[in-house]
Structures are given as C-alpha cells and as structure tokens.
C-alpha cells in the first residue's frame, strides 16, 4: 500500500491567506525553518496506478498538479483517481470535490449523513450523478474501494462549522465524523484527521496498526485564544491538542502502532517550526509531522 500526503495542513492551509500569527509570519518571510503546506488530503494506492483520495481539500487542483502519480496517463480524458472517501463534511475536506467535475467517473464514499449534507447544497450538483456514484458506507461495515479494504468508524467529533449553532455539543460519536481503517495485503493504515478526544474503544481499535495519521490541529488547547485569533479552544473546534493531560501525546502514548504521524496541522501550531522545542517534544514522544509530498509504503 502506498500512502501519499497531498496536503497536511488544517483548514486555511499554511500560511493562511489572512494570518500573520508567529508561525504564518515565518512562512510569509520564506523562512527555511518552515515549509508551506496545503489543506489535508491523502491519496492511497495498492498498485501505484489507481488512487483513492481520502478527503478532497480546496487545494486539490494544485495538489494533483504537484503529484505526477495523479496526472492523466492516457490520451484524451482520464484520471488515476478512482474514488474519494470522506471522513466528514467539513469545508476543508469537501470543497475539492468541485475541482473534480468534468464528467470523470469515480465513486464517492461517505456516510449517508455526510452525503445528505452535500446533497442539500445545490453547488455539488456539478458532480453529475451519472458519472459520480454516491455510495453510502455504514459504520463498522467493511467496504472495498480501489483494491483497499476499508472500515469507517465513528470518532468523537462534530457537525461541520457551517451547520453548527451556538452552544452545540462537541464530541458525540456519530457518522458525521469518522476514522478510516484501511487494509491491504495484511498491512493496516488508520486515518483520523479530526477527533475531539480519545476513548478506550479508539485505543483498542488502533492497536496493531502499521501506520496512524492523527489529528494534529493544535499544540496547546488554548492556542488560538492565547494568540487572540479566535475564542475557540481546540476542544471547542472538535479537535485535540497535542499536549496536556487529555492531549494526544498522553492519550496515545502507549498504543502499539508502528508509525504515528500528525496531520491536519493548524497554521498556528508551533510544531510546524522545524527547530522549535515543541517540534522536539513531539518527535521525542515518537511522533512524526506530516508534510506535503510525504510518502509511506507499507
Ligand atoms: C475543522 O477541521 O474543524 C474545520 O475544517 C474547520 C473549518 O471548517 O474551517
Ligand atoms: Mn478541518
Ligand atoms: Zn497563522
């Protein structure tokens, strides 16, 4: 199984178009201490020829241009992209679907509720149903796509920001936020770009995986409020901070997973600075930080 990171940043990307937080400032200055990143999308393939996308970020067109594996390979119109699997209906995971119009035939796998969310928005009608097959998956029921065996499972999450009302609860386990457990040839990759907190059931599911990509949105829970950028903590956004008692470093410290990689990194997260003490902290805890163009072969 080949795993290719097309985009490793959270919504907004890095740098974010309207942000001069300390980390974005380094990117705007062209500092070698940071690498710019596009918004989170991962491509997976069994044979290197046909590819499954995990989410479709607003940067998808540029991500395809940057990945020769995803360029059309035959004369006329074609694409190695065989399907797209959505883990939620957040804008940073679905807006790229609009870049996949032009009557290319592919399968769109998502929970029924996420597909209904897209159906409720007439803009997504540009994905002509006679070419783009909407295929709902059921939680905990295996399905196949692009030669991969996949199980979607609920993780503590939230409804998309554009749906949320004031005071809405965060952290319920519904089909609006899922993780994807992906197997090929006995190797297992688990993809969880958004997770509000870690449960015992989640820890049990992760045991024995060869590769985990996990929500790395912020370093501290109050990262955005402390910078005066937003009133929302990571927890209020339905995401996990890395440090702190309930942070991911603690919550996932003892799981038996061969490689642990943070993805969906918010532009404020100081681990994006390659020589920062925060970066050293996560690396010393056995985690890697995803970057655009990162590849893992399992
Ligand atoms: C998230 O990850 O919480 C969302 O992408 C936020 C957003 O929609 O901007
Ligand atoms: Mn996001
Ligand atoms: Zn920023």
PDB file of C-alpha atoms in Angstrom, residues 59-298:
ATOM      1  CA  UNK A  59      -6.332  22.882  -2.754  1.00  0.00           C
ATOM      2  CA  UNK A  60      -6.974  19.679  -4.664  1.00  0.00           C
ATOM      3  CA  UNK A  61      -6.254  21.011  -8.137  1.00  0.00           C
ATOM      4  CA  UNK A  62      -2.803  22.253  -7.090  1.00  0.00           C
ATOM      5  CA  UNK A  63      -2.237  19.013  -5.189  1.00  0.00           C
ATOM      6  CA  UNK A  64      -2.937  16.973  -8.328  1.00  0.00           C
ATOM      7  CA  UNK A  65      -0.583  19.176 -10.356  1.00  0.00           C
ATOM      8  CA  UNK A  66       2.145  18.547  -7.754  1.00  0.00           C
ATOM      9  CA  UNK A  67       1.713  14.737  -7.827  1.00  0.00           C
ATOM     10  CA  UNK A  68       2.714  13.112 -11.154  1.00  0.00           C
ATOM     11  CA  UNK A  69       1.021   9.875  -9.989  1.00  0.00           C
ATOM     12  CA  UNK A  70      -2.320  11.670 -10.264  1.00  0.00           C
ATOM     13  CA  UNK A  71      -1.840  13.187 -13.703  1.00  0.00           C
ATOM     14  CA  UNK A  72      -3.894  11.763 -16.579  1.00  0.00           C
ATOM     15  CA  UNK A  73      -1.912   8.882 -18.100  1.00  0.00           C
ATOM     16  CA  UNK A  74      -3.812   8.199 -21.311  1.00  0.00           C
ATOM     17  CA  UNK A  75      -4.613  10.240 -24.377  1.00  0.00           C
ATOM     18  CA  UNK A  76      -7.917  12.056 -24.117  1.00  0.00           C
ATOM     19  CA  UNK A  77      -9.650  12.428 -20.757  1.00  0.00           C
ATOM     20  CA  UNK A  78      -8.811  10.150 -17.853  1.00  0.00           C
ATOM     21  CA  UNK A  79      -7.529  10.222 -14.307  1.00  0.00           C
ATOM     22  CA  UNK A  80      -5.866   7.715 -11.973  1.00  0.00           C
ATOM     23  CA  UNK A  81      -8.329   8.891  -9.275  1.00  0.00           C
ATOM     24  CA  UNK A  82     -10.772   6.049  -8.823  1.00  0.00           C
ATOM     25  CA  UNK A  83     -12.651   7.139  -5.748  1.00  0.00           C
ATOM     26  CA  UNK A  84     -12.909   9.669  -2.942  1.00  0.00           C
ATOM     27  CA  UNK A  85     -13.725   8.736   0.654  1.00  0.00           C
ATOM     28  CA  UNK A  86     -14.908  11.468   3.006  1.00  0.00           C
ATOM     29  CA  UNK A  87     -14.270  11.422   6.747  1.00  0.00           C
ATOM     30  CA  UNK A  88     -16.640  14.341   7.388  1.00  0.00           C
ATOM     31  CA  UNK A  89     -18.367  17.191   5.549  1.00  0.00           C
ATOM     32  CA  UNK A  90     -16.027  19.972   6.722  1.00  0.00           C
ATOM     33  CA  UNK A  91     -15.277  22.512   4.044  1.00  0.00           C
ATOM     34  CA  UNK A  92     -11.556  21.707   4.044  1.00  0.00           C
ATOM     35  CA  UNK A  93     -12.450  18.088   3.198  1.00  0.00           C
ATOM     36  CA  UNK A  94     -15.188  18.508   0.595  1.00  0.00           C
ATOM     37  CA  UNK A  95     -14.609  21.751  -1.335  1.00  0.00           C
ATOM     38  CA  UNK A  96     -12.080  19.987  -3.578  1.00  0.00           C
ATOM     39  CA  UNK A  97     -14.842  17.798  -4.961  1.00  0.00           C
ATOM     40  CA  UNK A  98     -15.801  20.813  -7.032  1.00  0.00           C
ATOM     41  CA  UNK A  99     -12.405  20.553  -8.753  1.00  0.00           C
ATOM     42  CA  UNK A 100     -13.317  17.015  -9.856  1.00  0.00           C
ATOM     43  CA  UNK A 101     -16.183  17.989 -12.140  1.00  0.00           C
ATOM     44  CA  UNK A 102     -15.775  17.492 -15.934  1.00  0.00           C
ATOM     45  CA  UNK A 103     -17.553  14.174 -16.136  1.00  0.00           C
ATOM     46  CA  UNK A 104     -14.826  11.900 -14.803  1.00  0.00           C
ATOM     47  CA  UNK A 105     -16.345   8.732 -13.472  1.00  0.00           C
ATOM     48  CA  UNK A 106     -15.487   7.993  -9.848  1.00  0.00           C
ATOM     49  CA  UNK A 107     -17.051   6.639  -6.676  1.00  0.00           C
ATOM     50  CA  UNK A 108     -17.776   8.950  -3.753  1.00  0.00           C
ATOM     51  CA  UNK A 109     -17.915   7.034  -0.466  1.00  0.00           C
ATOM     52  CA  UNK A 110     -19.207   8.735   2.674  1.00  0.00           C
ATOM     53  CA  UNK A 111     -21.701   8.157   5.433  1.00  0.00           C
ATOM     54  CA  UNK A 112     -25.349   8.691   4.487  1.00  0.00           C
ATOM     55  CA  UNK A 113     -25.460  11.808   6.654  1.00  0.00           C
ATOM     56  CA  UNK A 114     -22.393  13.344   5.005  1.00  0.00           C
ATOM     57  CA  UNK A 115     -23.794  12.546   1.550  1.00  0.00           C
ATOM     58  CA  UNK A 116     -27.098  14.168   2.567  1.00  0.00           C
ATOM     59  CA  UNK A 117     -25.183  17.272   3.648  1.00  0.00           C
ATOM     60  CA  UNK A 118     -23.655  17.525   0.173  1.00  0.00           C
ATOM     61  CA  UNK A 119     -26.978  16.791  -1.499  1.00  0.00           C
ATOM     62  CA  UNK A 120     -28.560  19.653   0.408  1.00  0.00           C
ATOM     63  CA  UNK A 121     -26.193  22.083  -1.321  1.00  0.00           C
ATOM     64  CA  UNK A 122     -27.023  22.625  -4.997  1.00  0.00           C
ATOM     65  CA  UNK A 123     -23.400  23.528  -5.815  1.00  0.00           C
ATOM     66  CA  UNK A 124     -22.467  19.845  -5.525  1.00  0.00           C
ATOM     67  CA  UNK A 125     -24.854  19.023  -8.366  1.00  0.00           C
ATOM     68  CA  UNK A 126     -21.900  19.866 -10.622  1.00  0.00           C
ATOM     69  CA  UNK A 127     -20.806  16.318  -9.800  1.00  0.00           C
ATOM     70  CA  UNK A 128     -23.121  14.702 -12.302  1.00  0.00           C
ATOM     71  CA  UNK A 129     -24.602  11.572 -10.654  1.00  0.00           C
ATOM     72  CA  UNK A 130     -24.287   9.603 -13.886  1.00  0.00           C
ATOM     73  CA  UNK A 131     -20.502   9.898 -13.511  1.00  0.00           C
ATOM     74  CA  UNK A 132     -20.023  10.346  -9.759  1.00  0.00           C
ATOM     75  CA  UNK A 133     -21.574   7.419  -7.919  1.00  0.00           C
ATOM     76  CA  UNK A 134     -22.541   8.330  -4.345  1.00  0.00           C
ATOM     77  CA  UNK A 135     -22.023   5.199  -2.260  1.00  0.00           C
ATOM     78  CA  UNK A 136     -23.007   5.435   1.415  1.00  0.00           C
ATOM     79  CA  UNK A 137     -20.949   3.352   3.813  1.00  0.00           C
ATOM     80  CA  UNK A 138     -22.254   2.035   7.108  1.00  0.00           C
ATOM     81  CA  UNK A 139     -20.213   2.451  10.229  1.00  0.00           C
ATOM     82  CA  UNK A 140     -18.222  -0.672  11.116  1.00  0.00           C
ATOM     83  CA  UNK A 141     -19.225  -2.439   7.872  1.00  0.00           C
ATOM     84  CA  UNK A 142     -16.254  -3.152   5.590  1.00  0.00           C
ATOM     85  CA  UNK A 143     -16.366  -1.939   2.006  1.00  0.00           C
ATOM     86  CA  UNK A 144     -13.906  -2.071  -0.878  1.00  0.00           C
ATOM     87  CA  UNK A 145     -12.535   0.736  -2.991  1.00  0.00           C
ATOM     88  CA  UNK A 146      -9.535   0.784  -5.303  1.00  0.00           C
ATOM     89  CA  UNK A 147      -8.476  -2.648  -4.073  1.00  0.00           C
ATOM     90  CA  UNK A 148      -8.394  -1.466  -0.447  1.00  0.00           C
ATOM     91  CA  UNK A 149     -10.495  -2.889   2.367  1.00  0.00           C
ATOM     92  CA  UNK A 150     -11.941  -0.090   4.428  1.00  0.00           C
ATOM     93  CA  UNK A 151     -13.896   0.189   7.637  1.00  0.00           C
ATOM     94  CA  UNK A 152     -15.278   3.577   8.664  1.00  0.00           C
ATOM     95  CA  UNK A 153     -15.847   4.005  12.394  1.00  0.00           C
ATOM     96  CA  UNK A 154     -17.273   6.891  14.406  1.00  0.00           C
ATOM     97  CA  UNK A 155     -14.872   9.035  16.406  1.00  0.00           C
ATOM     98  CA  UNK A 156     -15.812  11.822  18.831  1.00  0.00           C
ATOM     99  CA  UNK A 157     -16.444  14.784  16.567  1.00  0.00           C
ATOM    100  CA  UNK A 158     -18.845  17.468  15.481  1.00  0.00           C
ATOM    101  CA  UNK A 159     -21.038  18.715  12.688  1.00  0.00           C
ATOM    102  CA  UNK A 160     -19.370  20.950  10.083  1.00  0.00           C
ATOM    103  CA  UNK A 161     -18.808  24.538  11.173  1.00  0.00           C
ATOM    104  CA  UNK A 162     -21.291  25.847   8.604  1.00  0.00           C
ATOM    105  CA  UNK A 163     -24.016  23.720  10.273  1.00  0.00           C
ATOM    106  CA  UNK A 164     -23.262  24.421  13.894  1.00  0.00           C
ATOM    107  CA  UNK A 165     -25.448  26.502  16.135  1.00  0.00           C
ATOM    108  CA  UNK A 166     -24.404  28.424  19.247  1.00  0.00           C
ATOM    109  CA  UNK A 167     -23.712  26.162  22.211  1.00  0.00           C
ATOM    110  CA  UNK A 168     -23.895  22.992  20.158  1.00  0.00           C
ATOM    111  CA  UNK A 169     -22.372  19.911  21.779  1.00  0.00           C
ATOM    112  CA  UNK A 170     -18.994  18.638  20.624  1.00  0.00           C
ATOM    113  CA  UNK A 171     -17.612  15.150  20.972  1.00  0.00           C
ATOM    114  CA  UNK A 172     -20.535  12.900  20.135  1.00  0.00           C
ATOM    115  CA  UNK A 173     -19.782   9.777  18.115  1.00  0.00           C
ATOM    116  CA  UNK A 174     -21.937   9.907  15.003  1.00  0.00           C
ATOM    117  CA  UNK A 175     -21.440   9.271  11.317  1.00  0.00           C
ATOM    118  CA  UNK A 176     -20.645  12.974  10.827  1.00  0.00           C
ATOM    119  CA  UNK A 177     -17.022  12.373  11.880  1.00  0.00           C
ATOM    120  CA  UNK A 178     -15.346   9.069  11.100  1.00  0.00           C
ATOM    121  CA  UNK A 179     -11.934   7.487  11.069  1.00  0.00           C
ATOM    122  CA  UNK A 180     -10.922   5.155   8.263  1.00  0.00           C
ATOM    123  CA  UNK A 181      -9.277   1.805   8.951  1.00  0.00           C
ATOM    124  CA  UNK A 182      -7.640   0.755   5.676  1.00  0.00           C
ATOM    125  CA  UNK A 183      -6.113  -2.649   4.957  1.00  0.00           C
ATOM    126  CA  UNK A 184      -4.235  -4.067   2.003  1.00  0.00           C
ATOM    127  CA  UNK A 185      -2.089  -7.198   1.875  1.00  0.00           C
ATOM    128  CA  UNK A 186      -2.233  -7.527   5.641  1.00  0.00           C
ATOM    129  CA  UNK A 187      -0.912  -4.018   6.287  1.00  0.00           C
ATOM    130  CA  UNK A 188      -3.093  -1.544   8.134  1.00  0.00           C
ATOM    131  CA  UNK A 189      -3.280   2.258   7.937  1.00  0.00           C
ATOM    132  CA  UNK A 190      -5.671   4.251  10.134  1.00  0.00           C
ATOM    133  CA  UNK A 191      -6.587   7.802   9.129  1.00  0.00           C
ATOM    134  CA  UNK A 192      -8.181  10.148  11.700  1.00  0.00           C
ATOM    135  CA  UNK A 193      -7.793  13.807  10.684  1.00  0.00           C
ATOM    136  CA  UNK A 194     -10.365  15.038  13.200  1.00  0.00           C
ATOM    137  CA  UNK A 195     -11.019  13.706  16.700  1.00  0.00           C
ATOM    138  CA  UNK A 196     -12.350  15.507  19.769  1.00  0.00           C
ATOM    139  CA  UNK A 197     -10.986  13.071  22.353  1.00  0.00           C
ATOM    140  CA  UNK A 198      -9.561   9.572  22.616  1.00  0.00           C
ATOM    141  CA  UNK A 199     -11.743   6.797  24.010  1.00  0.00           C
ATOM    142  CA  UNK A 200     -10.755   3.328  25.190  1.00  0.00           C
ATOM    143  CA  UNK A 201     -12.558   1.905  22.154  1.00  0.00           C
ATOM    144  CA  UNK A 202     -10.431   4.045  19.869  1.00  0.00           C
ATOM    145  CA  UNK A 203      -7.223   2.952  21.594  1.00  0.00           C
ATOM    146  CA  UNK A 204      -8.315  -0.674  21.198  1.00  0.00           C
ATOM    147  CA  UNK A 205      -9.021  -0.180  17.504  1.00  0.00           C
ATOM    148  CA  UNK A 206      -5.633   1.379  16.849  1.00  0.00           C
ATOM    149  CA  UNK A 207      -3.683  -1.479  18.420  1.00  0.00           C
ATOM    150  CA  UNK A 208      -1.506  -3.259  15.913  1.00  0.00           C
ATOM    151  CA  UNK A 209      -1.814  -0.720  13.078  1.00  0.00           C
ATOM    152  CA  UNK A 210       1.255  -0.222  10.897  1.00  0.00           C
ATOM    153  CA  UNK A 211       0.589   3.475  10.379  1.00  0.00           C
ATOM    154  CA  UNK A 212      -1.591   6.092  12.051  1.00  0.00           C
ATOM    155  CA  UNK A 213      -2.305   9.572  10.708  1.00  0.00           C
ATOM    156  CA  UNK A 214      -3.924  11.511  13.536  1.00  0.00           C
ATOM    157  CA  UNK A 215      -5.459  14.921  14.259  1.00  0.00           C
ATOM    158  CA  UNK A 216      -2.570  17.318  14.931  1.00  0.00           C
ATOM    159  CA  UNK A 217      -4.564  20.532  14.797  1.00  0.00           C
ATOM    160  CA  UNK A 218      -3.027  22.450  17.694  1.00  0.00           C
ATOM    161  CA  UNK A 219      -0.156  22.046  20.152  1.00  0.00           C
ATOM    162  CA  UNK A 220      -1.999  23.552  23.141  1.00  0.00           C
ATOM    163  CA  UNK A 221      -5.737  23.552  23.699  1.00  0.00           C
ATOM    164  CA  UNK A 222      -5.927  27.361  24.063  1.00  0.00           C
ATOM    165  CA  UNK A 223      -3.603  28.068  21.127  1.00  0.00           C
ATOM    166  CA  UNK A 224      -5.998  30.297  19.152  1.00  0.00           C
ATOM    167  CA  UNK A 225      -7.473  32.205  22.131  1.00  0.00           C
ATOM    168  CA  UNK A 226      -3.958  32.787  23.547  1.00  0.00           C
ATOM    169  CA  UNK A 227      -2.930  34.378  20.237  1.00  0.00           C
ATOM    170  CA  UNK A 228      -6.090  36.485  20.228  1.00  0.00           C
ATOM    171  CA  UNK A 229      -7.160  34.916  16.918  1.00  0.00           C
ATOM    172  CA  UNK A 230     -10.376  33.189  17.941  1.00  0.00           C
ATOM    173  CA  UNK A 231     -12.356  32.446  21.067  1.00  0.00           C
ATOM    174  CA  UNK A 232     -12.336  28.728  20.287  1.00  0.00           C
ATOM    175  CA  UNK A 233     -10.142  26.187  22.006  1.00  0.00           C
ATOM    176  CA  UNK A 234      -9.129  23.063  20.102  1.00  0.00           C
ATOM    177  CA  UNK A 235     -11.689  21.122  22.139  1.00  0.00           C
ATOM    178  CA  UNK A 236     -14.456  23.551  21.121  1.00  0.00           C
ATOM    179  CA  UNK A 237     -13.455  23.001  17.484  1.00  0.00           C
ATOM    180  CA  UNK A 238     -13.799  19.228  17.923  1.00  0.00           C
ATOM    181  CA  UNK A 239     -10.055  18.725  17.698  1.00  0.00           C
ATOM    182  CA  UNK A 240      -7.294  17.596  20.018  1.00  0.00           C
ATOM    183  CA  UNK A 241      -4.317  19.466  21.314  1.00  0.00           C
ATOM    184  CA  UNK A 242      -1.056  17.557  21.399  1.00  0.00           C
ATOM    185  CA  UNK A 243      -0.004  18.343  24.976  1.00  0.00           C
ATOM    186  CA  UNK A 244      -1.874  18.485  28.247  1.00  0.00           C
ATOM    187  CA  UNK A 245      -3.453  15.754  30.307  1.00  0.00           C
ATOM    188  CA  UNK A 246      -6.072  14.902  27.700  1.00  0.00           C
ATOM    189  CA  UNK A 247      -3.824  15.765  24.739  1.00  0.00           C
ATOM    190  CA  UNK A 248      -2.961  13.227  22.071  1.00  0.00           C
ATOM    191  CA  UNK A 249       0.634  12.639  23.239  1.00  0.00           C
ATOM    192  CA  UNK A 250      -0.722  11.444  26.578  1.00  0.00           C
ATOM    193  CA  UNK A 251      -3.829   9.715  25.280  1.00  0.00           C
ATOM    194  CA  UNK A 252      -1.940   7.710  22.662  1.00  0.00           C
ATOM    195  CA  UNK A 253       1.353   7.248  24.498  1.00  0.00           C
ATOM    196  CA  UNK A 254       1.077   3.521  24.993  1.00  0.00           C
ATOM    197  CA  UNK A 255      -0.688   2.273  21.874  1.00  0.00           C
ATOM    198  CA  UNK A 256       1.048  -0.361  19.819  1.00  0.00           C
ATOM    199  CA  UNK A 257       1.301   1.382  16.424  1.00  0.00           C
ATOM    200  CA  UNK A 258       4.473   1.181  14.320  1.00  0.00           C
ATOM    201  CA  UNK A 259       4.408   4.755  12.957  1.00  0.00           C
ATOM    202  CA  UNK A 260       2.434   7.692  14.363  1.00  0.00           C
ATOM    203  CA  UNK A 261       2.133  10.831  12.249  1.00  0.00           C
ATOM    204  CA  UNK A 262       0.311  14.085  12.977  1.00  0.00           C
ATOM    205  CA  UNK A 263      -1.692  15.553  10.099  1.00  0.00           C
ATOM    206  CA  UNK A 264      -4.330  18.322   9.749  1.00  0.00           C
ATOM    207  CA  UNK A 265      -1.877  20.775  11.341  1.00  0.00           C
ATOM    208  CA  UNK A 266      -3.256  24.222  12.013  1.00  0.00           C
ATOM    209  CA  UNK A 267      -1.113  27.138  10.843  1.00  0.00           C
ATOM    210  CA  UNK A 268      -0.742  28.338  14.459  1.00  0.00           C
ATOM    211  CA  UNK A 269       0.838  25.071  15.612  1.00  0.00           C
ATOM    212  CA  UNK A 270       4.483  25.687  16.617  1.00  0.00           C
ATOM    213  CA  UNK A 271       5.459  22.122  15.662  1.00  0.00           C
ATOM    214  CA  UNK A 272       5.440  23.466  12.085  1.00  0.00           C
ATOM    215  CA  UNK A 273       8.688  25.262  13.005  1.00  0.00           C
ATOM    216  CA  UNK A 274      11.248  22.556  12.379  1.00  0.00           C
ATOM    217  CA  UNK A 275      13.721  23.628  15.069  1.00  0.00           C
ATOM    218  CA  UNK A 276      11.140  24.535  17.730  1.00  0.00           C
ATOM    219  CA  UNK A 277      11.129  22.993  21.218  1.00  0.00           C
ATOM    220  CA  UNK A 278       7.522  21.927  20.565  1.00  0.00           C
ATOM    221  CA  UNK A 279       8.654  20.002  17.479  1.00  0.00           C
ATOM    222  CA  UNK A 280      11.350  18.300  19.553  1.00  0.00           C
ATOM    223  CA  UNK A 281       8.783  17.402  22.199  1.00  0.00           C
ATOM    224  CA  UNK A 282       6.503  15.559  19.772  1.00  0.00           C
ATOM    225  CA  UNK A 283       9.384  13.851  17.990  1.00  0.00           C
ATOM    226  CA  UNK A 284      10.848  12.728  21.313  1.00  0.00           C
ATOM    227  CA  UNK A 285       7.433  11.170  22.039  1.00  0.00           C
ATOM    228  CA  UNK A 286       7.723   9.060  18.881  1.00  0.00           C
ATOM    229  CA  UNK A 287       5.561  11.133  16.543  1.00  0.00           C
ATOM    230  CA  UNK A 288       6.309  12.443  13.053  1.00  0.00           C
ATOM    231  CA  UNK A 289       4.876  15.597  11.476  1.00  0.00           C
ATOM    232  CA  UNK A 290       3.314  15.103   8.044  1.00  0.00           C
ATOM    233  CA  UNK A 291       4.366  17.339   5.152  1.00  0.00           C
ATOM    234  CA  UNK A 292       3.047  17.741   1.633  1.00  0.00           C
ATOM    235  CA  UNK A 293       4.660  15.120  -0.598  1.00  0.00           C
ATOM    236  CA  UNK A 294       5.386  12.703   2.258  1.00  0.00           C
ATOM    237  CA  UNK A 295       5.110   9.087   1.119  1.00  0.00           C
ATOM    238  CA  UNK A 296       4.881   5.912   3.144  1.00  0.00           C
ATOM    239  CA  UNK A 297       4.941   2.435   1.623  1.00  0.00           C
ATOM    240  CA  UNK A 298       3.546  -0.369   3.728  1.00  0.00           C
TER     241      UNK A 298
END
